[in-house]
CSV table of C-alpha atoms in Angstrom, one decimal:
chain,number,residue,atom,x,y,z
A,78,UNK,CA,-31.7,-15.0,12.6
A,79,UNK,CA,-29.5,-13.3,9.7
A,80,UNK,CA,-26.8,-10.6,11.2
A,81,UNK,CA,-26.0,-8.0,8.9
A,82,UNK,CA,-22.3,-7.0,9.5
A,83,UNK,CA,-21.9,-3.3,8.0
A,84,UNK,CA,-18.3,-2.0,6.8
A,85,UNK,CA,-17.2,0.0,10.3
A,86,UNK,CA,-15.5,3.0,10.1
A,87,UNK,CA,-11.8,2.1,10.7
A,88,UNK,CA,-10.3,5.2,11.5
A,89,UNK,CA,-10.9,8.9,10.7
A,90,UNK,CA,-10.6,10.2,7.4
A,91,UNK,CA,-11.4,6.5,6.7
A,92,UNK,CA,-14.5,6.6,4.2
A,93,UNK,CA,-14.4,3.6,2.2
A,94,UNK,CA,-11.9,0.4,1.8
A,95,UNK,CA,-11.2,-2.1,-0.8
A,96,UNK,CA,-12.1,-5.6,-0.1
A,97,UNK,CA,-8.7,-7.4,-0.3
A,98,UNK,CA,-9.5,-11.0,0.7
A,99,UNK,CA,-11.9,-13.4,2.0
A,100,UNK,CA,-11.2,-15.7,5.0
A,101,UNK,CA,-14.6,-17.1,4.1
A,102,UNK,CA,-16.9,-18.6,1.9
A,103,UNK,CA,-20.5,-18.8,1.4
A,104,UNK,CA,-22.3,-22.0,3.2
A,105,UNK,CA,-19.2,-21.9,5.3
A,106,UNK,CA,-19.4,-22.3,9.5
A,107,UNK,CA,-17.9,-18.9,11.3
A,108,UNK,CA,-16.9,-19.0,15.2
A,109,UNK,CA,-17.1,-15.5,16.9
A,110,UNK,CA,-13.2,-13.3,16.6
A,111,UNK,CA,-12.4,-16.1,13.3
A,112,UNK,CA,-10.7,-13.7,10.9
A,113,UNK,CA,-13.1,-12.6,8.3
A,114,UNK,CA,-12.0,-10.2,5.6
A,115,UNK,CA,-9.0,-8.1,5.1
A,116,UNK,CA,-10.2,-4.7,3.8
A,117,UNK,CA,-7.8,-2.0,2.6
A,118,UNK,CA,-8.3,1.6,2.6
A,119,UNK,CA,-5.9,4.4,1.8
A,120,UNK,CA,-3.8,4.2,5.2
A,121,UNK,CA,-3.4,0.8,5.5
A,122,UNK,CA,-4.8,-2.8,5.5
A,123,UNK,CA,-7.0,-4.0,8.1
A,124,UNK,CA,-8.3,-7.5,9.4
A,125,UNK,CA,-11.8,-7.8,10.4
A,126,UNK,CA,-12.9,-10.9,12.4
A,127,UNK,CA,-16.5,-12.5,12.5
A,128,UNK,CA,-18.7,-10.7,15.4
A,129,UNK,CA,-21.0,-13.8,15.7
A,130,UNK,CA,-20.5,-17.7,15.2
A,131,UNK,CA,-23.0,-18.6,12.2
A,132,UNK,CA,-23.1,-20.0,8.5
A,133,UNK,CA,-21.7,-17.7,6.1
A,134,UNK,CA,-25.1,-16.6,3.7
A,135,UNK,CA,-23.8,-14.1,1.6
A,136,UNK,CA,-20.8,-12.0,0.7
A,137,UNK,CA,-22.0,-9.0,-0.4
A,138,UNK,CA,-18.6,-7.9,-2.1
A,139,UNK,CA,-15.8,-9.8,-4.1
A,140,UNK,CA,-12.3,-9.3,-4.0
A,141,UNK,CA,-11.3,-6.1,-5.5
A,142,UNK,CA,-14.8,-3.8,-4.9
A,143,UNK,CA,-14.7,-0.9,-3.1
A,144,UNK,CA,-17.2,-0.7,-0.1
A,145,UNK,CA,-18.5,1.9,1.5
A,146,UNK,CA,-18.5,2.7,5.5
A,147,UNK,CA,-22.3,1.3,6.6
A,148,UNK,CA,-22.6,-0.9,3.2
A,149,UNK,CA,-23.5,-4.5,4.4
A,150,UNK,CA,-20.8,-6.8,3.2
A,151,UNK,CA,-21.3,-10.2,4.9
A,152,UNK,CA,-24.6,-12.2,6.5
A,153,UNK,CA,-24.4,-14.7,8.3
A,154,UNK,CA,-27.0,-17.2,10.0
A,155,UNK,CA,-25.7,-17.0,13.7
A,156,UNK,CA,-26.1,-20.0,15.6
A,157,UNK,CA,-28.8,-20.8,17.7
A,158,UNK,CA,-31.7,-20.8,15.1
A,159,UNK,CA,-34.0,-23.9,15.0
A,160,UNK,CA,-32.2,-27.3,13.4
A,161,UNK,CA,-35.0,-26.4,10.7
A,162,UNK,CA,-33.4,-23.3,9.7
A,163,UNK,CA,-30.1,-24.3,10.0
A,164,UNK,CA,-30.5,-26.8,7.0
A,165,UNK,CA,-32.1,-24.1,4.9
A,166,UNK,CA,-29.3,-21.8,5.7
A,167,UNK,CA,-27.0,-24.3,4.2
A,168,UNK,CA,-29.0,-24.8,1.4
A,169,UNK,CA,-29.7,-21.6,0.5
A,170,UNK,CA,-25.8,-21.3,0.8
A,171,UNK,CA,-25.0,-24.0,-1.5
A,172,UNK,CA,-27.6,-22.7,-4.3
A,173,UNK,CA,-28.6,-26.2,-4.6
A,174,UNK,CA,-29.9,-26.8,-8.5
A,175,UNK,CA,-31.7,-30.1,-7.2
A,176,UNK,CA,-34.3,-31.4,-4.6
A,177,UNK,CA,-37.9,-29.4,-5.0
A,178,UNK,CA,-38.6,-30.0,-1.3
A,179,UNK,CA,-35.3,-28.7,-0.2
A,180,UNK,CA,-35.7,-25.2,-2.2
A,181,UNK,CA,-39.1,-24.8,-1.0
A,182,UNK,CA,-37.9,-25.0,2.6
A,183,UNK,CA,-35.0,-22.3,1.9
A,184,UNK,CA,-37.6,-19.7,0.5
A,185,UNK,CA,-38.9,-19.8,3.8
A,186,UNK,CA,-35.7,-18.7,5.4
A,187,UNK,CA,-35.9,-15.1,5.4
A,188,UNK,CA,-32.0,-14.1,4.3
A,189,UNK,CA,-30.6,-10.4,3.2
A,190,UNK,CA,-30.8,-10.0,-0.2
A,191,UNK,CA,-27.2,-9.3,-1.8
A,192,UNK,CA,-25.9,-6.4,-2.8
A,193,UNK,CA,-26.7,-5.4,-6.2
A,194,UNK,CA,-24.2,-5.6,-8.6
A,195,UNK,CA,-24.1,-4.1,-11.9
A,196,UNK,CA,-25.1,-7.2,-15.1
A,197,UNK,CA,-22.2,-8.6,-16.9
A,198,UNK,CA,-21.4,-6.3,-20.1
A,199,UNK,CA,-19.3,-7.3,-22.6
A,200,UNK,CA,-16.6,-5.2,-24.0
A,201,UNK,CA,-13.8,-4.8,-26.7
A,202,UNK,CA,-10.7,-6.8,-25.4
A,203,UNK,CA,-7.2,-7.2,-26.7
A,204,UNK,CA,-6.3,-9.5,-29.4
A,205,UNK,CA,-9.8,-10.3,-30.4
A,206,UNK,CA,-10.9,-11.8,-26.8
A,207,UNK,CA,-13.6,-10.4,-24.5
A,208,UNK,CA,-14.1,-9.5,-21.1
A,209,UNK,CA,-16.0,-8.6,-19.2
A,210,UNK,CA,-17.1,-5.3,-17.2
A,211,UNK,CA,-18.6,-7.1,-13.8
A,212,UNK,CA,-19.6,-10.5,-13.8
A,213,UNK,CA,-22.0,-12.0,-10.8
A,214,UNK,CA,-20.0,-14.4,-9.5
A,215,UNK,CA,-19.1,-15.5,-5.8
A,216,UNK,CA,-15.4,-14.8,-4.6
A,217,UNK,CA,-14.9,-18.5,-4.6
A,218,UNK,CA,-16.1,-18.7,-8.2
A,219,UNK,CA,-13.7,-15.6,-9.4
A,220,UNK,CA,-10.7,-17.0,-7.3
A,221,UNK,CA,-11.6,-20.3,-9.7
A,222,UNK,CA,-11.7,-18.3,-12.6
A,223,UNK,CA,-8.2,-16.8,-12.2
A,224,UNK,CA,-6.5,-20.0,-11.7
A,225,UNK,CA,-8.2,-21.7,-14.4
A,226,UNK,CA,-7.5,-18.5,-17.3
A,227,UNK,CA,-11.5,-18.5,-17.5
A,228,UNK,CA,-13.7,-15.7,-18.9
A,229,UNK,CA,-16.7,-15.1,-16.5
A,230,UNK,CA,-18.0,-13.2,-19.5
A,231,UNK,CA,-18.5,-15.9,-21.5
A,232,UNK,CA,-19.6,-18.7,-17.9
A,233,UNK,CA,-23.3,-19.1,-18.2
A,234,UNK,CA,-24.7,-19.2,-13.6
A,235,UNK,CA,-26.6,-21.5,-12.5
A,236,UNK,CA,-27.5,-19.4,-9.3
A,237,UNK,CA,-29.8,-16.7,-8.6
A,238,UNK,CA,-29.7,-14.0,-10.7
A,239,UNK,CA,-27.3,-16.2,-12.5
A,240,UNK,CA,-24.8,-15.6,-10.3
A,241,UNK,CA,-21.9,-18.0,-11.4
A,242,UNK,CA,-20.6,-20.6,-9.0
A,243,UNK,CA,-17.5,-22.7,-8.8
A,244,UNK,CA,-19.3,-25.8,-10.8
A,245,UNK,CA,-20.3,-24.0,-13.3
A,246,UNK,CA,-16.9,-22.9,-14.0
A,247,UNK,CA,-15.7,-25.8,-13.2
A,248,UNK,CA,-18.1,-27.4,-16.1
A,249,UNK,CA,-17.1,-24.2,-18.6
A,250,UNK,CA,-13.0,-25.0,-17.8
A,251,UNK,CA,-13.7,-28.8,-19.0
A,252,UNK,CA,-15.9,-27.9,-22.2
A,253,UNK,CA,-13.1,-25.6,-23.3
A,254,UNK,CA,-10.7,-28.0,-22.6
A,255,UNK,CA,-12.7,-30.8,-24.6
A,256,UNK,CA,-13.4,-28.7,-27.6
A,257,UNK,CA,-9.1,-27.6,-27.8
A,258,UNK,CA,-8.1,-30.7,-27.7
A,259,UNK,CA,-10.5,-31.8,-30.7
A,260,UNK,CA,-9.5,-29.4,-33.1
A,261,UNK,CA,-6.6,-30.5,-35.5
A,262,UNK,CA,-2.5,-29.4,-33.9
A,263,UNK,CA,-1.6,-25.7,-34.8
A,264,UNK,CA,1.5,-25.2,-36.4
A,265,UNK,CA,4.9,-25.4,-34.1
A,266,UNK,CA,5.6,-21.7,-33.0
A,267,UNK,CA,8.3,-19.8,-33.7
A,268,UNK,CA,11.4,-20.0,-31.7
A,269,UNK,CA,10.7,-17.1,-29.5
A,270,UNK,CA,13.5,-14.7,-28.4
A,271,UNK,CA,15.6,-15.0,-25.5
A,272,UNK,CA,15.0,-12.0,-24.1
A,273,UNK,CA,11.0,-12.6,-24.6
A,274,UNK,CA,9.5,-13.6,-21.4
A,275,UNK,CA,8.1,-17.4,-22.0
A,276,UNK,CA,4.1,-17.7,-21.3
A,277,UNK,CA,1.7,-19.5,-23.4
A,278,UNK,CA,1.7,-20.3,-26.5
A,279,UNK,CA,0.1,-17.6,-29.0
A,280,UNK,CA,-0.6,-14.8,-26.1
A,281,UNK,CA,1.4,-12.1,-26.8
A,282,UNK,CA,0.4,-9.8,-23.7
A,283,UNK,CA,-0.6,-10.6,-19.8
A,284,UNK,CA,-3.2,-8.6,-17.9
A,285,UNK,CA,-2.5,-7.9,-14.2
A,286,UNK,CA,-5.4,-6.5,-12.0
A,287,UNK,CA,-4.6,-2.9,-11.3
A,288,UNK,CA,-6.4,-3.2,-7.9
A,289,UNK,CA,-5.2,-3.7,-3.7
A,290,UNK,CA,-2.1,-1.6,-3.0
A,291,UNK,CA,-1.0,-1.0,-6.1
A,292,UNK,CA,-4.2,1.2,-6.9
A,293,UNK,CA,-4.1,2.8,-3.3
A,294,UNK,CA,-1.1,4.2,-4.4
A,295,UNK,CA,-2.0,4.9,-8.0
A,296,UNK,CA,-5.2,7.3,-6.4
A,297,UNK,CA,-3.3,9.0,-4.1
A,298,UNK,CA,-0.4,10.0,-6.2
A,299,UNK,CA,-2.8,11.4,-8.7
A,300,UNK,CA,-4.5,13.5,-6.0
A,301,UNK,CA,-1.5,14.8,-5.1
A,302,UNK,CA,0.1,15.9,-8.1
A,303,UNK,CA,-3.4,17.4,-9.5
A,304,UNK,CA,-3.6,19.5,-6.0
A,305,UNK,CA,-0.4,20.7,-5.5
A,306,UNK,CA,2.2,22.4,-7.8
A,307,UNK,CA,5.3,20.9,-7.5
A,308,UNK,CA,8.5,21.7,-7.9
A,309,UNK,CA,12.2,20.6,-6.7
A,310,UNK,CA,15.3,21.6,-6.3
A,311,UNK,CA,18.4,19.6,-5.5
A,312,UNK,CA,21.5,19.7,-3.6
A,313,UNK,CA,25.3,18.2,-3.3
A,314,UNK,CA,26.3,17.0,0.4
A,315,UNK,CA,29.6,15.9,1.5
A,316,UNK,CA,29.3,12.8,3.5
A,317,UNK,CA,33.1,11.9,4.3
A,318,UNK,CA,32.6,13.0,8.1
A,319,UNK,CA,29.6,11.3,8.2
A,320,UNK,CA,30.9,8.0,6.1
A,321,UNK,CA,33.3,7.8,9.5
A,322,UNK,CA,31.1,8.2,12.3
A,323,UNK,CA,28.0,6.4,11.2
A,324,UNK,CA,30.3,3.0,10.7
A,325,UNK,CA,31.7,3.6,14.0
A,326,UNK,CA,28.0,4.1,15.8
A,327,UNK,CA,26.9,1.2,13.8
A,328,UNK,CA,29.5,-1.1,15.5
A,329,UNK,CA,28.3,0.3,18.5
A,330,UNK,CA,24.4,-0.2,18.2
A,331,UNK,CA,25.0,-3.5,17.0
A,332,UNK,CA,27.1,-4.9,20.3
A,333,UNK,CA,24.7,-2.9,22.5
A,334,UNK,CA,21.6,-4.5,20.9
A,335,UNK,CA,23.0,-7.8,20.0
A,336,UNK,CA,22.7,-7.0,16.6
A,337,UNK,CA,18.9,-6.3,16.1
A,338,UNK,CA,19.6,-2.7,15.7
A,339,UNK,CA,21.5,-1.1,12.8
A,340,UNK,CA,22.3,2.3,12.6
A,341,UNK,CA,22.0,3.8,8.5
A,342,UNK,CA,22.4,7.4,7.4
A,343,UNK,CA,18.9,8.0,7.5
A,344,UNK,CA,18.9,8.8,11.5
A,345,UNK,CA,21.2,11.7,10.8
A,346,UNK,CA,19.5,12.9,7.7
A,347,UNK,CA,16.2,13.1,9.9
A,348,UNK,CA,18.0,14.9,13.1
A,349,UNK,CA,19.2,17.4,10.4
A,350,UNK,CA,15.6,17.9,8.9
A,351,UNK,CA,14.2,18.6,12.2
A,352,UNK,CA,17.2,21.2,13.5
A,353,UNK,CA,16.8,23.2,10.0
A,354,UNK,CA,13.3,23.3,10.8
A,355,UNK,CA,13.9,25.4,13.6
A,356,UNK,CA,14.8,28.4,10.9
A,357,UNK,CA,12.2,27.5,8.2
A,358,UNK,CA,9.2,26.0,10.2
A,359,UNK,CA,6.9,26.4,6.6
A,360,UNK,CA,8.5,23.2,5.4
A,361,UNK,CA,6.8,21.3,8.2
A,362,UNK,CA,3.1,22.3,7.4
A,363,UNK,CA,0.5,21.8,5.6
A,364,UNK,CA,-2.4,23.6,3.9
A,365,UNK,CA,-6.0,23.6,5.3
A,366,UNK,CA,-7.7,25.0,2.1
A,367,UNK,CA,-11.1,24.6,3.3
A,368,UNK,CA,-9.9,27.6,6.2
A,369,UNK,CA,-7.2,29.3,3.7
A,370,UNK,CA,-4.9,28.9,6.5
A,371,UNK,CA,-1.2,27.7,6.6
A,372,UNK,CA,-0.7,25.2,9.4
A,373,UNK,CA,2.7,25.2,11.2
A,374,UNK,CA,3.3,21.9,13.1
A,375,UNK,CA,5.0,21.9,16.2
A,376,UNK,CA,5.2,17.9,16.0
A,377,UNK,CA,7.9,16.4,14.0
A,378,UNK,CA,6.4,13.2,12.5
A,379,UNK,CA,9.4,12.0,9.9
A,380,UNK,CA,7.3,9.8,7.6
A,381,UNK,CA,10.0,7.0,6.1
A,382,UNK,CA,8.7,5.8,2.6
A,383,UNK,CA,9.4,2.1,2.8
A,384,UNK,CA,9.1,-0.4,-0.5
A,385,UNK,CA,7.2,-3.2,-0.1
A,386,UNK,CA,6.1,-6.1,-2.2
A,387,UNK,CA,2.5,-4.3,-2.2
A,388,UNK,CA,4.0,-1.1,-3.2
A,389,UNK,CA,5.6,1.5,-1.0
A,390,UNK,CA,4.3,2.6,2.0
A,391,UNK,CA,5.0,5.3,4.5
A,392,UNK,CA,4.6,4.3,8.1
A,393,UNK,CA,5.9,7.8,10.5
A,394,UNK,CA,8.1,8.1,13.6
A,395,UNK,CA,6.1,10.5,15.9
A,396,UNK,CA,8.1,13.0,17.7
A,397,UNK,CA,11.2,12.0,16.1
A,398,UNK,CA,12.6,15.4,17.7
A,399,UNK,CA,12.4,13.8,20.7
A,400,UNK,CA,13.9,10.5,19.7
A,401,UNK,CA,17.8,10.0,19.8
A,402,UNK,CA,19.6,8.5,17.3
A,403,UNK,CA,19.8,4.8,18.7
A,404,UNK,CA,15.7,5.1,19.3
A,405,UNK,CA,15.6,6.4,15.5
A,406,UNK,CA,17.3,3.5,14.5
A,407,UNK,CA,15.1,0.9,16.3
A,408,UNK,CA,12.2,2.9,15.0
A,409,UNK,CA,13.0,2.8,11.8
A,410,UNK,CA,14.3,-1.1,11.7
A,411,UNK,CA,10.8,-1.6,13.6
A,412,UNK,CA,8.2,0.2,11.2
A,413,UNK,CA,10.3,-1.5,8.2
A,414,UNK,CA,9.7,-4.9,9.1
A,415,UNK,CA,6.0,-4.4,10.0
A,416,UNK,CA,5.9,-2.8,6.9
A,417,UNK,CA,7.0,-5.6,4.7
A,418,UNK,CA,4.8,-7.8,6.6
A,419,UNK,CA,2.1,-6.0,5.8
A,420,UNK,CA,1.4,-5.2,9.8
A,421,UNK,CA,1.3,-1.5,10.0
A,422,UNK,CA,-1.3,-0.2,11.9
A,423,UNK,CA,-3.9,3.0,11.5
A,424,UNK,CA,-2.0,5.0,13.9
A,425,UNK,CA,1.4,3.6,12.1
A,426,UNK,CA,0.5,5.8,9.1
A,427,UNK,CA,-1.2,8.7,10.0
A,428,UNK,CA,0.0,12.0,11.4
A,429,UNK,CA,3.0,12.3,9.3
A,430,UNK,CA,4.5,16.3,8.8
A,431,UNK,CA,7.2,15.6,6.4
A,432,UNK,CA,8.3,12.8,4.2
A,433,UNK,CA,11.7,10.7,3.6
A,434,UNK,CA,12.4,8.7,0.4
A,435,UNK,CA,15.8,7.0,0.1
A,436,UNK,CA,16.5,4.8,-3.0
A,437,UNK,CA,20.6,5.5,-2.0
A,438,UNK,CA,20.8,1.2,-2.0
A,439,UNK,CA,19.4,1.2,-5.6
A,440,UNK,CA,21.6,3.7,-7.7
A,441,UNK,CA,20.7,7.2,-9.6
A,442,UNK,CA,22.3,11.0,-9.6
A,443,UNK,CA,18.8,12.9,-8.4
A,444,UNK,CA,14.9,12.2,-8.0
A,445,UNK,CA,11.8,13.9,-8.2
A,446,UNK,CA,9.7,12.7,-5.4
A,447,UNK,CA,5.7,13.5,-5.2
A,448,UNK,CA,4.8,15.7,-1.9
A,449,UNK,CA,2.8,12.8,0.3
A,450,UNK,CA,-0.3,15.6,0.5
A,451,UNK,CA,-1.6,17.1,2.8
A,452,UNK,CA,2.8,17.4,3.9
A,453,UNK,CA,4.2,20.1,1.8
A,454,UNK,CA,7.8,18.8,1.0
A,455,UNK,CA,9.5,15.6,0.9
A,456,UNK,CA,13.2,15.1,0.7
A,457,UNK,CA,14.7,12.3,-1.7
A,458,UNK,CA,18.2,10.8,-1.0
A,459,UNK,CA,20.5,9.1,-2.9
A,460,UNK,CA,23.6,6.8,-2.7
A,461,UNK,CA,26.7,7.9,-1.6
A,462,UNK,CA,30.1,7.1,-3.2
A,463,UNK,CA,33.3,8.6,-3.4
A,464,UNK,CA,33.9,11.0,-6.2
A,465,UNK,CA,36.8,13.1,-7.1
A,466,UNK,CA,36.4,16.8,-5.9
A,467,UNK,CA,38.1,19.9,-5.8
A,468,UNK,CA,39.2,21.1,-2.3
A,469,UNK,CA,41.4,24.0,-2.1
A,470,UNK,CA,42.6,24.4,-5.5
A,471,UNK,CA,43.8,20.1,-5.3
A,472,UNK,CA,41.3,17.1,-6.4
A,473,UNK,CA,40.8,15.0,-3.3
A,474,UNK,CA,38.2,11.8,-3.6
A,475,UNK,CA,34.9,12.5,-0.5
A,476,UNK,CA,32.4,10.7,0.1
A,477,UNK,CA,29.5,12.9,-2.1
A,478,UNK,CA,25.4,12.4,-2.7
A,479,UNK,CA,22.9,14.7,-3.5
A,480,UNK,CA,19.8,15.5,-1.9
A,481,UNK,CA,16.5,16.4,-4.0
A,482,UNK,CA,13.1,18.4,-2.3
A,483,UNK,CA,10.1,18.6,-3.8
A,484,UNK,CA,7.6,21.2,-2.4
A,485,UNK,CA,4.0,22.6,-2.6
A,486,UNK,CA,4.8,25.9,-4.3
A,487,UNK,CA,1.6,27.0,-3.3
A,488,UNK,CA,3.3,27.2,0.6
A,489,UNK,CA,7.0,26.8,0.1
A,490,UNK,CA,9.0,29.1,-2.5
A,491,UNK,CA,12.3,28.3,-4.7
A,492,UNK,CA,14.7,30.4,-1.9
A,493,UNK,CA,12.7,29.0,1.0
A,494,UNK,CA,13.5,25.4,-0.1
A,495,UNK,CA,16.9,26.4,-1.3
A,496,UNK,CA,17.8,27.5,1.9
A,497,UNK,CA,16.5,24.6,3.9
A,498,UNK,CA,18.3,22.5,2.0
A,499,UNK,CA,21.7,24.7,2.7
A,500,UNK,CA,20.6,24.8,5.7
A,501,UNK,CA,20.7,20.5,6.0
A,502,UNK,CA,23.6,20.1,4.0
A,503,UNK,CA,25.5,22.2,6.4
A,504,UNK,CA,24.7,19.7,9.6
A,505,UNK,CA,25.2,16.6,8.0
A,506,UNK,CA,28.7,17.7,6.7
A,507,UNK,CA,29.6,18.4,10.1
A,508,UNK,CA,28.4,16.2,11.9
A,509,UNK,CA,29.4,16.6,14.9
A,510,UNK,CA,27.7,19.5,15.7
A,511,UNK,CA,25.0,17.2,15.6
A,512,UNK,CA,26.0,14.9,18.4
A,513,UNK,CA,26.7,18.0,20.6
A,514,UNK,CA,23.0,19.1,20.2
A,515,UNK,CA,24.2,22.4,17.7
């Protein structure tokens, strides 16, 4: 018999999720738990594994569509059926063009039909060149496609509904190839500049899919800035008591823990967030516009915007209030690295009342961060070097950075956030009052 697998819902809020990869193909054998697809949704990237052993029939999505919670997006011809079956399973699997007797024995096989997708319309490309809209092609065939420079538009399929499969390309890559190497030599290009990247010869743009991560992040960051109003303000910290203690606990941490945990500013920026808090509680909220109410949180969940290869994420630190600043540390070194390898969990990402963003290692005076909605501020930091400063009537070099917020004006007002951030700027340059629990 054909199992169905729907798209589950993976977590709440969770409505829809892009299909990233395949671990399968169609006509391919599937054991029960195998790895299946990787599907990512707004939160973070998931890996869903086969629920029965089988012969893949049909994948219902290709890499890069969008499914739906409840949309069937894989069938598969679980094991067990007759040895009859089995072969026409295959068969129909492999969209053999050949062997009258061996169709008409897959017809009988009753499988899911696929998933409807929308016919192959051509439109205007750059340069002259077509592409196309959607082309029906198996992932296999598409994965092809991309490592051979081939435009589906222009791949006649040989399967049903002409769905395009890897011979066919295959055949289309070798035609094209035949009929270049027949016409007469182009002229010799020009010598191209150095600073031009090099690529092949006569294209004079490349096309990246805007799609995975990259367009996670691209959605949200257009929802928030068309919900809330933003606006930031920014602030000068002295560091030069912090500069001093932070090397000294970092010398520390790393002989306790055998150097697998480092201690970085970051730790004493949160602990200051969360203790000026206590005197402006709006800045850990968010907005419940459905109720009109204001929501004050009496968790501290310190999201920490992390930069991936993907893009940047923000895994959180749940009741970092209740963390100190060794378990800070470790929790921070922790969510980076399963960050970077792309293992953060649901429960890694969610819950988050206020946002972090340091880009201190990479340079700049100030940033403008985007509110990570439905939060209502986040705080940017960056580096801290010593600068010349005036400090009672005589220049004297400290160790100086400034801190940006950017705020929901639709909850948080220009003194509120002004005086938050006074408020921070004040613990971290004395620090000490910090250790003491002040």
């Amino acid at each position: 018999m054909v199992y169905e697998f729907k798209l589950p819902d993976i977590g709440e809020g969770v409505h829809e999720g892009e299909i990233a990869k395949w671990h399968v193909e169609e006509g391919q054998p599937v054991t029960e738990d195998d790895p299946m697809v990787e599907v990512m949704t707004d939160k973070v990237t998931v890996v869903i594994t086969a629920p029965v052993s089988g012969i893949v029939a049909a994948l219902m999505f290709s890499e890069g569509d969008v499914a739906h919670v409840g949309d069937v997006i894989i069938s598969i011809n679980e094991q067990g059926q007759s040895a009859a079956n089995t072969a026409a399973t295959t068969a129909t699997a492999a969209e053999p063009a050949e062997a009258p007797a061996k169709q008409a024995c897959a017809a009988e096989q009753t499988v899911a039909a696929p998933r409807p997708h929308p016919q192959p319309v051509a439109v205007a490309g750059s340069a002259g060149t077509t592409t196309t809209a959607k082309s029906l092609a198996a992932p296999a065939a598409r994965k092809l496609a991309r490592d051979l420079q081939v435009d589906l538009a222009q791949v006649p399929g040989s399967g049903p509904r002409g769905r395009i499969r890897k011979p066919d390309v295959e055949a289309f890559a070798q035609t094209a190839h035949t009929a270049q190497t027949a016409q007469p030599a182009a002229p010799a290009a020009k010598s191209a500049s150095p600073n031009r990247r090099q690529g092949t010869p006569g294209v004079t743009e490349e096309r990246i899919p805007y799609r995975g991560m990259r367009r996670k992040i691209g959605d949200h960051l257009v929802a928030a800035k068309h919900t809330a109003p933003h606006f930031t303000y920014v602030e000068e910290a002295d560091f030069t008591q912090l500069v001093a203690i932070r090397r000294d606990l970092d010398a520390e941490a790393r002989a306790m823990t055998d150097g697998q945990v480092k201690v970085t500013y970051l730790p004493f920026i949160i602990k200051a967030v969360i203790a000026a808090m206590a005197q402006y509680p709006v800045l850990n909220s968010s907005l419940d516009e459905a109720g009109s109410e204001i929501v004050l949180k009496y968790d501290y969940n310190s999201g920490v915007a992390v930069a991936t290869d993907q893009g940047l994420v923000v895994p959180v630190i749940h009741h970092a209030d209740q963390l100190n600043l060794l378990q800070l540390s470790e929790a921070i070194g922790t969510l980076s690295q399963k960050a970077r390898a792309n293992q953060l969990t649901l429960d890694d990402v969610q819950g988050g009342t206020f946002t972090l963003t340091s880009i201190g290692s990479i340079g700049g005076i100030f940033s403008a961060p985007i509110v990570n909605v439905p939060e209502v501020a986040i705080m940017g930091i960056q580096k801290i070097e010593p600068r010349p400063v005036v400090v009672d009537n005589e220049i004297v070099i400290r160790d100086r950075s400034y801190l940006s917020i950017s705020c929901d004006h639709r909850v948080v007002d220009g003194a509120e956030a002004a005086l938050f951030m006074k408020a921070v700027v004040e613990i971290l340059e004395h620090p000490a009052r910090m250790l003491l629990g002040c």
